[in-house]
Amino acid sequence: MIQSLINLFFPRVCCGCDSILLSDEIVLCTLCRHEIPLNNFHNNPNNEAVTKFYGKVPIEFASALFFFQKKGIVQQMIHQLKYKGHEEIGEMIGAWYASELKNVSQITEINYIIPVPLHPKRLRQRGYNQVTAFGRALSEGLNIVYDDTILVRKVYSKTQTKKSLLKRSELNTDIFDVIFNESRKGKHFLLIDDVITTGSTLEMCSRALLKIPDAKVSIVCMAMSQ
């Protein structure tokens, strides 16, 4: 009853087109959900996400659920998740992707899900890490431990969104570090983020995780720039 009144005065709207959602729709309306650009990377061992890291850092597996296109549905979703506090978007994407990934052989070998961390200053400013809800939904759907204490960001830097490829490649490679104990040695870590663009941040995070003896790293993101 209370929820019905809330929906009456503050109707839930689609993150893709702003139309009012039906009672059985979550985050996206049925039309936007059918139009969202899926890429099926998880079924292709040599997909574009994997090739992004060839010759840069050794990874076991890489994938993303959507293609990220300018002014597209996915951009709308990520913007609202990242800057408008709509963490339910990350939760929905995580649950969706977990259902796709649960039978992928490389995923069944994962020991920990690790988010790309925010610097404490950025975390205070934003109030949340935009990939937390995504990671926790993956954790629940895949029955893999979510741990945001192993990988840390040591250096505060401005957002990379508007930086050129050259500027991103010039980033300090010591931005990230790991805090681990004996129990983390030899584990397979699934590194997660929102969007794969140049891959520089994910590369730096992977290098940090690979400081752990005998560690393996795989990467899963919500989307990849197209």
Backbone as JSON, one array per atom type, in Angstrom:
{
  "sequence": "MIQSLINLFFPRVCCGCDSILLSDEIVLCTLCRHEIPLNNFHNNPNNEAVTKFYGKVPIEFASALFFFQKKGIVQQMIHQLKYKGHEEIGEMIGAWYASELKNVSQITEINYIIPVPLHPKRLRQRGYNQVTAFGRALSEGLNIVYDDTILVRKVYSKTQTKKSLLKRSELNTDIFDVIFNESRKGKHFLLIDDVITTGSTLEMCSRALLKIPDAKVSIVCMAMSQ",
  "N": [[0.83, -1.2, 0.0], [1.85, 1.29, 0.94], [4.08, 1.5, -0.77], [2.73, 1.64, -3.2], [1.51, 4.14, -3.0], [3.79, 5.76, -2.91], [4.82, 5.26, -5.47], [2.81, 6.4, -6.93], [2.97, 9.18, -6.46], [5.68, 9.61, -6.87], [6.66, 8.38, -9.44], [8.4, 5.51, -10.74], [10.88, 5.67, -13.2], [12.11, 4.75, -16.46], [15.55, 4.17, -16.95], [16.63, 4.42, -19.39], [14.92, 5.72, -21.26], [13.23, 7.37, -19.85], [10.51, 6.86, -19.6], [7.55, 5.94, -17.77], [7.85, 3.24, -15.56], [6.41, -0.03, -15.67], [4.74, -2.13, -13.23], [6.09, -4.57, -13.08], [8.55, -4.06, -14.17], [12.01, -3.33, -13.95], [14.33, -0.84, -13.44], [14.89, -0.64, -16.32], [12.65, -0.14, -19.07], [10.65, -2.51, -20.92], [11.02, -2.18, -23.7], [13.48, -0.72, -23.92], [15.17, -2.55, -22.72], [15.2, -4.57, -24.61], [16.43, -3.24, -26.67], [18.95, -2.6, -25.81], [22.48, -2.63, -26.31], [23.84, -5.59, -26.38], [26.83, -7.64, -26.19], [27.82, -10.23, -26.05], [30.34, -11.13, -25.26], [31.28, -12.94, -23.32], [31.01, -15.45, -24.34], [32.97, -15.71, -26.18], [36.24, -16.44, -26.34], [38.28, -14.91, -27.39], [37.54, -12.23, -27.41], [36.89, -8.63, -27.83], [37.43, -7.32, -25.42], [39.32, -8.95, -24.21], [41.45, -8.79, -26.07], [42.14, -6.16, -25.74], [43.98, -6.11, -23.68], [46.15, -7.57, -24.51], [49.6, -8.22, -24.55], [50.07, -6.32, -22.64], [49.28, -6.81, -19.93], [49.11, -9.87, -18.14], [46.18, -11.63, -18.29], [43.48, -13.83, -17.4], [40.91, -13.94, -18.4], [38.48, -11.82, -19.91], [35.7, -9.62, -20.04], [32.63, -7.91, -20.97], [29.31, -6.76, -20.46], [27.66, -5.03, -22.01], [27.8, -2.91, -24.98], [29.15, 0.34, -24.91], [27.85, 3.26, -25.99], [27.94, 6.58, -27.25], [25.46, 8.8, -26.15], [23.7, 6.74, -25.92], [21.58, 4.09, -24.54], [23.03, 2.68, -22.59], [24.99, 4.54, -21.81], [23.34, 6.43, -20.6], [22.4, 4.92, -18.41], [24.82, 4.32, -16.99], [25.67, 6.89, -16.36], [23.62, 7.77, -14.62], [23.92, 5.92, -12.59], [26.56, 6.46, -11.72], [26.69, 9.19, -11.1], [24.25, 10.08, -10.1], [23.39, 8.6, -8.0], [21.9, 6.25, -8.33], [22.04, 3.36, -7.39], [20.68, 1.03, -7.73], [20.79, 0.42, -10.36], [23.34, -0.66, -10.86], [23.03, -2.96, -9.33], [21.01, -4.31, -10.75], [22.32, -4.75, -13.23], [24.42, -6.36, -12.38], [23.08, -8.66, -11.43], [21.9, -9.5, -13.8], [24.19, -10.01, -15.4], [25.46, -11.98, -13.92], [23.78, -14.17, -14.29], [24.4, -14.78, -16.89], [27.1, -15.39, -16.78], [27.51, -17.58, -15.12], [27.95, -20.14, -16.08], [30.34, -20.03, -17.38], [33.52, -21.3, -17.84], [35.96, -20.16, -16.91], [35.09, -18.38, -14.99], [34.11, -19.99, -12.97], [36.36, -20.66, -11.63], [37.11, -18.53, -10.09], [38.1, -16.86, -7.08], [37.77, -14.49, -5.58], [35.89, -11.48, -5.87], [36.83, -8.33, -6.92], [36.55, -4.89, -6.61], [37.4, -2.05, -8.7], [38.99, 0.36, -6.87], [37.93, 3.45, -5.29], [39.65, 6.49, -4.46], [39.91, 7.42, -1.0], [39.15, 10.14, -0.63], [37.65, 10.71, -2.95], [35.65, 8.84, -2.55], [34.39, 9.86, -0.28], [33.4, 12.23, -1.37], [31.59, 11.34, -3.36], [30.1, 9.44, -2.02], [29.65, 6.77, -2.37], [30.92, 3.81, -4.01], [30.61, 3.34, -7.4], [30.62, 0.78, -8.46], [30.07, -1.01, -6.48], [27.43, -2.07, -5.88], [27.01, -3.51, -8.21], [29.1, -5.38, -8.0], [28.4, -6.75, -5.64], [26.0, -7.9, -6.41], [26.89, -9.61, -8.43], [28.45, -11.24, -6.8], [26.51, -12.49, -5.21], [24.98, -13.8, -7.18], [26.84, -15.49, -8.38], [27.97, -16.82, -6.32], [30.46, -16.1, -5.17], [33.03, -14.72, -3.2], [32.87, -11.3, -2.32], [35.22, -8.75, -2.07], [36.39, -5.78, -0.94], [38.67, -4.87, 0.23], [41.23, -5.62, -0.46], [42.48, -4.45, -2.73], [43.71, -1.19, -3.1], [43.47, 2.36, -3.57], [45.99, 4.63, -3.83], [46.62, 7.2, -4.68], [45.13, 10.31, -5.29], [43.3, 11.41, -8.04], [42.04, 13.45, -10.73], [38.97, 12.88, -12.51], [39.06, 10.55, -15.25], [37.52, 10.78, -17.47], [37.47, 12.8, -19.48], [40.03, 12.81, -20.38], [42.71, 12.49, -22.72], [43.88, 9.7, -24.72], [46.69, 9.69, -24.67], [47.26, 11.19, -22.36], [46.11, 9.53, -20.42], [47.74, 7.3, -20.62], [49.98, 8.26, -19.46], [49.66, 8.15, -16.78], [50.53, 7.72, -13.33], [51.93, 4.69, -12.51], [51.88, 3.68, -10.0], [49.55, 4.15, -8.67], [47.75, 2.35, -7.57], [47.63, -0.24, -5.05], [48.17, -3.29, -3.14], [46.77, -4.96, -0.29], [47.39, -7.69, 1.52], [47.24, -11.08, 2.85], [48.64, -14.29, 3.8], [46.61, -16.05, 3.08], [45.59, -15.11, 0.71], [47.33, -15.69, -1.29], [48.09, -17.2, -4.43], [45.49, -17.08, -5.43], [42.61, -16.56, -7.55], [41.53, -13.65, -8.94], [38.7, -11.67, -9.65], [38.49, -8.81, -11.26], [36.56, -5.89, -11.24], [34.74, -3.27, -12.95], [33.06, -0.25, -14.13], [33.06, 0.75, -16.95], [34.99, -0.29, -19.72], [37.4, 1.55, -21.22], [40.08, 2.9, -22.39], [41.43, 1.01, -20.98], [43.5, 1.47, -19.24], [43.3, 2.01, -16.44], [42.32, -0.43, -15.46], [44.43, -2.04, -16.23], [46.51, -1.07, -14.57], [45.43, -1.72, -12.06], [45.33, -4.5, -12.3], [48.06, -5.13, -12.46], [48.8, -4.42, -9.89], [47.36, -6.32, -8.35], [48.62, -8.6, -9.24], [50.96, -8.57, -7.87], [50.63, -10.13, -5.72], [51.74, -13.24, -4.71], [51.7, -15.83, -7.12], [49.2, -15.15, -8.07], [46.17, -14.87, -10.06], [44.4, -13.02, -12.55], [41.25, -11.96, -13.7], [38.89, -10.08, -15.67], [35.87, -8.29, -15.48], [33.41, -6.17, -16.69], [30.74, -3.72, -16.69], [30.25, -2.52, -19.17], [31.7, -1.83, -22.46], [33.52, 0.57, -24.24], [32.62, 1.57, -27.52]],
  "CA": [[0.0, 0.0, 0.0], [2.73, 2.46, 1.04], [4.86, 1.56, -1.99], [1.83, 2.08, -4.26], [1.37, 5.59, -2.86], [5.06, 6.36, -3.31], [4.9, 5.18, -6.92], [1.81, 7.31, -7.48], [3.48, 10.56, -6.4], [7.05, 9.61, -7.37], [6.71, 7.17, -10.29], [9.7, 5.02, -11.2], [11.02, 5.87, -14.63], [13.14, 3.99, -17.15], [16.84, 4.85, -17.02], [17.01, 4.57, -20.78], [14.07, 6.64, -22.03], [12.45, 8.19, -18.91], [9.1, 6.49, -19.55], [7.15, 5.38, -16.48], [7.99, 1.78, -15.54], [5.3, -0.85, -15.21], [4.99, -2.72, -11.92], [7.01, -5.7, -13.18], [9.78, -3.63, -14.83], [13.05, -2.86, -13.01], [15.38, 0.02, -14.0], [14.65, -0.42, -17.74], [11.38, -0.62, -19.62], [10.83, -3.69, -21.78], [11.54, -1.76, -24.99], [14.9, -0.4, -23.78], [15.89, -3.78, -22.4], [15.39, -5.29, -25.86], [17.27, -2.45, -27.57], [20.27, -2.38, -25.23], [23.46, -3.32, -27.16], [24.6, -6.69, -25.79], [27.95, -8.0, -27.06], [28.07, -11.68, -25.99], [31.78, -11.36, -25.11], [31.59, -14.05, -22.43], [31.02, -16.69, -25.11], [34.06, -15.62, -27.16], [37.49, -16.34, -25.58], [39.17, -13.91, -28.01], [36.73, -11.04, -27.64], [37.56, -7.32, -27.86], [37.91, -6.99, -24.08], [40.56, -9.71, -24.01], [42.52, -8.26, -26.92], [42.53, -4.85, -25.2], [45.09, -6.25, -22.73], [47.24, -8.35, -25.09], [50.92, -7.61, -24.51], [50.14, -5.3, -21.59], [49.22, -7.45, -18.62], [48.55, -11.22, -18.31], [44.88, -11.89, -17.68], [42.92, -15.13, -17.74], [39.6, -13.8, -19.05], [37.94, -10.47, -19.81], [34.4, -9.53, -20.68], [31.72, -6.83, -20.58], [27.96, -7.17, -20.86], [27.11, -4.13, -23.02], [28.59, -1.9, -25.67], [28.89, 1.7, -24.45], [27.79, 4.16, -27.13], [27.59, 7.95, -26.89], [24.04, 9.15, -26.17], [22.91, 5.53, -25.94], [20.92, 3.65, -23.31], [24.03, 2.31, -21.58], [25.57, 5.78, -21.27], [22.33, 6.98, -19.68], [22.4, 4.09, -17.21], [26.07, 4.49, -16.25], [25.68, 8.26, -15.82], [22.73, 7.83, -13.46], [24.55, 5.11, -11.54], [27.81, 7.04, -11.25], [26.59, 10.57, -10.63], [22.93, 10.4, -9.57], [23.09, 7.78, -6.84], [20.98, 5.16, -8.62], [22.81, 2.13, -7.24], [19.87, -0.1, -8.17], [21.21, 0.1, -11.73], [24.45, -1.6, -10.72], [22.49, -4.23, -8.82], [20.3, -4.96, -11.85], [23.3, -5.22, -14.21], [25.15, -7.46, -11.77], [22.23, -9.86, -11.42], [21.75, -9.88, -15.21], [25.42, -10.59, -15.91], [25.72, -13.22, -13.18], [23.01, -15.25, -14.93], [25.1, -15.11, -18.13], [28.47, -15.83, -16.51], [27.61, -18.68, -14.16], [28.4, -21.38, -16.73], [31.62, -19.79, -18.06], [34.49, -22.11, -17.09], [36.95, -19.32, -16.21], [34.43, -17.75, -13.85], [33.95, -20.97, -11.89], [37.64, -20.77, -10.93], [37.37, -17.28, -9.36], [38.02, -16.92, -5.61], [37.33, -13.21, -5.02], [35.5, -10.37, -6.74], [37.53, -7.15, -6.42], [36.19, -3.69, -7.36], [38.37, -0.95, -8.84], [38.67, 1.2, -5.71], [38.02, 4.91, -5.31], [40.45, 7.09, -3.39], [39.02, 7.81, 0.11], [38.61, 11.48, -0.85], [36.59, 10.58, -3.95], [34.56, 8.08, -1.94], [33.67, 10.8, 0.58], [32.69, 13.17, -2.23], [30.48, 10.68, -4.06], [29.3, 8.74, -1.03], [29.59, 5.34, -2.69], [31.64, 3.37, -5.2], [29.56, 2.99, -8.35], [30.64, -0.63, -8.84], [29.8, -1.85, -5.31], [26.18, -2.82, -6.04], [27.29, -4.45, -9.31], [29.94, -6.45, -7.46], [27.66, -7.55, -4.65], [25.02, -8.71, -7.14], [27.68, -10.68, -9.03], [28.84, -12.12, -5.71], [25.35, -13.29, -4.83], [24.57, -14.65, -8.29], [27.88, -16.46, -8.73], [28.43, -17.44, -5.07], [31.89, -15.8, -5.04], [33.23, -13.7, -2.16], [33.17, -9.92, -2.72], [36.18, -8.2, -1.11], [36.86, -4.46, -1.35], [39.77, -4.47, 1.14], [42.53, -6.09, -0.95], [43.03, -3.46, -3.67], [43.51, 0.17, -2.6], [43.96, 3.47, -4.4], [46.86, 5.46, -2.99], [46.78, 8.54, -5.23], [43.89, 10.96, -5.73], [43.45, 12.08, -9.33], [40.79, 13.89, -11.31], [38.33, 11.88, -13.37], [39.72, 10.31, -16.54], [36.51, 10.77, -18.52], [37.77, 13.7, -20.59], [41.46, 12.77, -20.68], [43.07, 11.85, -23.98], [44.58, 8.42, -24.58], [48.07, 9.98, -24.29], [47.28, 11.6, -20.96], [45.81, 8.37, -19.59], [48.9, 6.41, -20.63], [51.04, 8.88, -18.67], [49.3, 8.06, -15.37], [51.46, 7.07, -12.42], [51.6, 3.27, -12.4], [51.83, 3.3, -8.58], [48.31, 4.67, -8.11], [47.07, 1.28, -6.84], [48.47, -1.2, -4.34], [47.39, -4.36, -2.52], [46.95, -5.34, 1.11], [47.01, -9.1, 1.5], [47.9, -11.99, 3.77], [48.98, -15.59, 3.22], [45.43, -16.74, 2.54], [45.27, -14.56, -0.61], [48.32, -16.15, -2.26], [47.65, -18.23, -5.36], [44.06, -16.97, -5.7], [42.16, -15.99, -8.83], [40.75, -12.47, -8.62], [37.88, -11.08, -10.7], [38.52, -7.35, -11.14], [35.35, -5.35, -11.88], [34.6, -1.82, -13.09], [31.86, 0.09, -14.9], [33.26, 0.78, -18.4], [36.34, -0.43, -20.28], [37.67, 2.54, -22.27], [41.44, 2.57, -22.84], [41.91, -0.13, -20.21], [44.68, 1.83, -18.45], [43.03, 1.83, -15.01], [42.24, -1.87, -15.21], [45.79, -2.57, -16.36], [47.24, -0.73, -13.35], [44.86, -2.53, -10.97], [45.75, -5.89, -12.52], [49.47, -5.22, -12.08], [48.86, -4.39, -8.42], [46.9, -7.62, -7.85], [49.6, -9.63, -9.6], [52.05, -8.55, -6.89], [50.34, -11.23, -4.82], [52.39, -14.43, -5.28], [50.92, -16.84, -7.85], [47.82, -14.67, -8.31], [45.63, -14.77, -11.41], [43.42, -11.94, -12.65], [40.3, -11.85, -14.79], [38.24, -8.76, -15.66], [34.49, -8.21, -15.95], [32.85, -4.82, -16.55], [29.36, -3.56, -17.16], [30.2, -2.15, -20.58], [32.96, -1.5, -23.12], [33.35, 1.61, -25.25], [32.61, 1.11, -28.91]],
  "C": [[0.87, 1.26, 0.0], [3.54, 2.63, -0.24], [4.01, 2.04, -3.15], [1.63, 3.58, -4.22], [2.63, 6.31, -3.28], [5.17, 6.38, -4.83], [3.91, 6.13, -7.6], [2.34, 8.73, -7.55], [4.9, 10.68, -6.95], [7.25, 8.38, -8.25], [8.13, 6.81, -10.7], [9.76, 5.18, -12.72], [12.19, 5.07, -15.19], [14.42, 4.8, -17.25], [17.3, 5.07, -18.45], [16.23, 5.64, -21.52], [13.17, 7.52, -21.18], [10.95, 7.9, -18.94], [8.79, 5.86, -18.2], [7.19, 3.85, -16.55], [6.69, 1.11, -15.09], [5.69, -1.55, -13.92], [6.01, -3.85, -11.95], [8.32, -5.34, -13.87], [10.75, -3.04, -13.8], [14.12, -2.11, -13.79], [15.11, 0.37, -15.46], [13.25, -0.87, -18.13], [11.67, -1.78, -20.57], [11.44, -3.32, -23.13], [13.04, -1.48, -24.92], [15.72, -1.65, -23.49], [16.16, -4.59, -23.67], [16.33, -4.56, -26.81], [18.69, -2.24, -27.06], [21.32, -3.21, -26.0], [24.3, -4.35, -26.41], [25.72, -7.12, -26.74], [28.33, -9.49, -27.03], [29.56, -12.04, -25.85], [32.09, -12.63, -24.32], [31.59, -15.41, -23.14], [32.12, -16.72, -26.17], [35.39, -15.42, -26.42], [38.48, -15.33, -26.15], [38.42, -12.62, -28.33], [37.54, -9.75, -27.54], [38.09, -6.91, -26.48], [39.22, -7.71, -23.79], [41.7, -9.1, -24.8], [42.99, -6.88, -26.47], [43.78, -4.95, -24.32], [46.25, -7.1, -23.26], [48.55, -7.57, -25.04], [51.11, -6.56, -23.44], [50.2, -5.91, -20.2], [48.59, -8.84, -18.8], [47.24, -11.4, -17.57], [44.34, -13.22, -18.18], [41.68, -15.02, -18.62], [39.18, -12.34, -18.91], [36.62, -10.4, -20.57], [33.65, -8.29, -20.2], [30.35, -7.21, -21.13], [27.44, -6.35, -22.04], [28.19, -3.43, -23.83], [28.16, -0.53, -25.15], [28.97, 2.63, -25.66], [27.36, 5.54, -26.68], [26.11, 8.2, -27.14], [23.14, 7.92, -26.24], [22.33, 5.18, -24.59], [21.94, 3.36, -22.22], [24.7, 3.55, -20.99], [24.62, 6.42, -20.27], [22.36, 6.23, -18.34], [23.64, 4.35, -16.36], [26.14, 5.88, -15.64], [24.81, 8.36, -14.57], [23.27, 7.01, -12.29], [25.7, 5.86, -10.9], [27.63, 8.39, -10.58], [25.26, 10.93, -9.97], [22.5, 9.5, -8.41], [22.16, 6.61, -7.08], [21.71, 3.82, -8.59], [22.0, 0.88, -7.64], [20.21, -0.5, -9.61], [22.35, -0.91, -11.7], [23.98, -2.96, -10.24], [21.79, -5.01, -9.93], [21.28, -5.54, -12.87], [24.07, -6.41, -13.67], [24.36, -8.76, -11.77], [22.06, -10.4, -12.84], [23.01, -10.6, -15.69], [25.78, -11.89, -15.19], [25.0, -14.39, -13.82], [23.67, -15.69, -16.23], [26.45, -15.78, -17.87], [28.58, -17.14, -15.73], [28.08, -20.0, -14.77], [29.7, -21.2, -17.52], [32.73, -20.43, -17.23], [35.49, -21.25, -16.31], [36.36, -18.69, -14.95], [34.29, -18.72, -12.68], [35.24, -21.15, -11.09], [37.95, -19.56, -10.04], [37.21, -17.49, -7.84], [37.46, -15.65, -4.98], [36.93, -12.24, -6.12], [36.05, -9.09, -6.13], [37.12, -5.92, -7.23], [37.39, -2.77, -7.57], [38.03, 0.06, -7.75], [38.7, 2.69, -6.04], [39.01, 5.35, -4.24], [39.5, 7.51, -2.28], [38.4, 9.2, -0.05], [37.46, 11.45, -1.84], [35.38, 9.85, -3.37], [33.73, 8.98, -1.02], [32.84, 11.77, -0.25], [31.44, 12.55, -2.84], [29.55, 9.96, -3.09], [29.2, 7.24, -1.25], [30.51, 5.07, -3.88], [30.61, 2.83, -6.18], [29.56, 1.52, -8.75], [30.31, -1.56, -7.66], [28.54, -2.7, -5.49], [26.3, -3.86, -7.14], [28.06, -5.65, -8.78], [29.21, -7.34, -6.48], [26.6, -8.42, -5.33], [25.72, -9.86, -7.87], [28.04, -11.73, -7.97], [27.7, -13.06, -5.32], [24.97, -14.28, -5.92], [25.55, -15.74, -8.62], [28.42, -17.21, -7.52], [29.95, -17.33, -4.93], [32.03, -14.64, -4.05], [33.56, -12.34, -2.79], [34.08, -9.32, -1.66], [36.73, -6.87, -1.63], [38.0, -3.95, -0.46], [41.15, -4.82, 0.59], [43.22, -5.04, -1.82], [42.7, -2.06, -3.18], [44.07, 1.18, -3.59], [44.73, 4.43, -3.51], [46.89, 6.92, -3.42], [45.43, 9.08, -5.68], [44.15, 11.66, -7.05], [42.08, 12.45, -9.85], [40.26, 12.81, -12.25], [39.02, 11.78, -14.71], [38.78, 10.49, -17.72], [36.89, 11.6, -19.73], [39.25, 13.73, -20.93], [41.7, 12.05, -22.0], [43.77, 10.53, -23.69], [46.01, 8.64, -24.13], [48.16, 10.33, -22.82], [47.01, 10.42, -20.04], [47.01, 7.44, -19.51], [50.04, 6.96, -19.8], [50.77, 8.8, -17.17], [50.37, 7.31, -14.57], [51.04, 5.61, -12.22], [51.54, 2.79, -10.96], [50.58, 3.85, -7.9], [47.65, 3.64, -7.2], [48.08, 0.36, -6.15], [47.56, -2.25, -3.7], [47.76, -4.54, -1.05], [46.48, -6.79, 1.21], [47.76, -9.89, 2.57], [48.12, -13.34, 3.07], [47.8, -16.27, 2.54], [45.06, -16.26, 1.14], [46.25, -15.04, -1.69], [47.73, -17.25, -3.15], [46.17, -18.18, -5.71], [43.8, -16.32, -7.06], [41.18, -14.87, -8.52], [39.97, -11.99, -9.85], [37.79, -9.59, -10.45], [37.32, -6.78, -11.89], [35.38, -3.82, -11.92], [33.34, -1.54, -13.9], [32.09, -0.01, -16.4], [34.73, 0.57, -18.75], [36.47, 0.61, -21.39], [39.05, 2.22, -22.86], [41.96, 1.32, -22.15], [43.06, 0.19, -19.28], [44.47, 1.62, -16.95], [42.99, 0.36, -14.65], [43.61, -2.53, -15.32], [46.59, -2.3, -15.09], [46.75, -1.55, -12.16], [45.31, -3.99, -11.08], [47.2, -6.08, -12.1], [49.63, -5.21, -10.56], [48.45, -5.74, -7.85], [47.91, -8.72, -8.13], [50.88, -9.55, -8.76], [51.87, -9.67, -5.87], [50.92, -12.51, -5.43], [51.4, -15.42, -5.89], [49.47, -16.44, -8.11], [47.47, -14.75, -9.79], [44.56, -13.68, -11.41], [42.54, -12.11, -13.88], [39.55, -10.53, -14.62], [36.81, -8.88, -16.2], [33.98, -6.8, -15.68], [31.42, -4.78, -17.07], [29.31, -3.34, -18.66], [31.61, -1.9, -21.11], [32.69, -0.47, -24.2], [33.46, 1.04, -26.65], [32.93, 2.28, -29.82]]
}
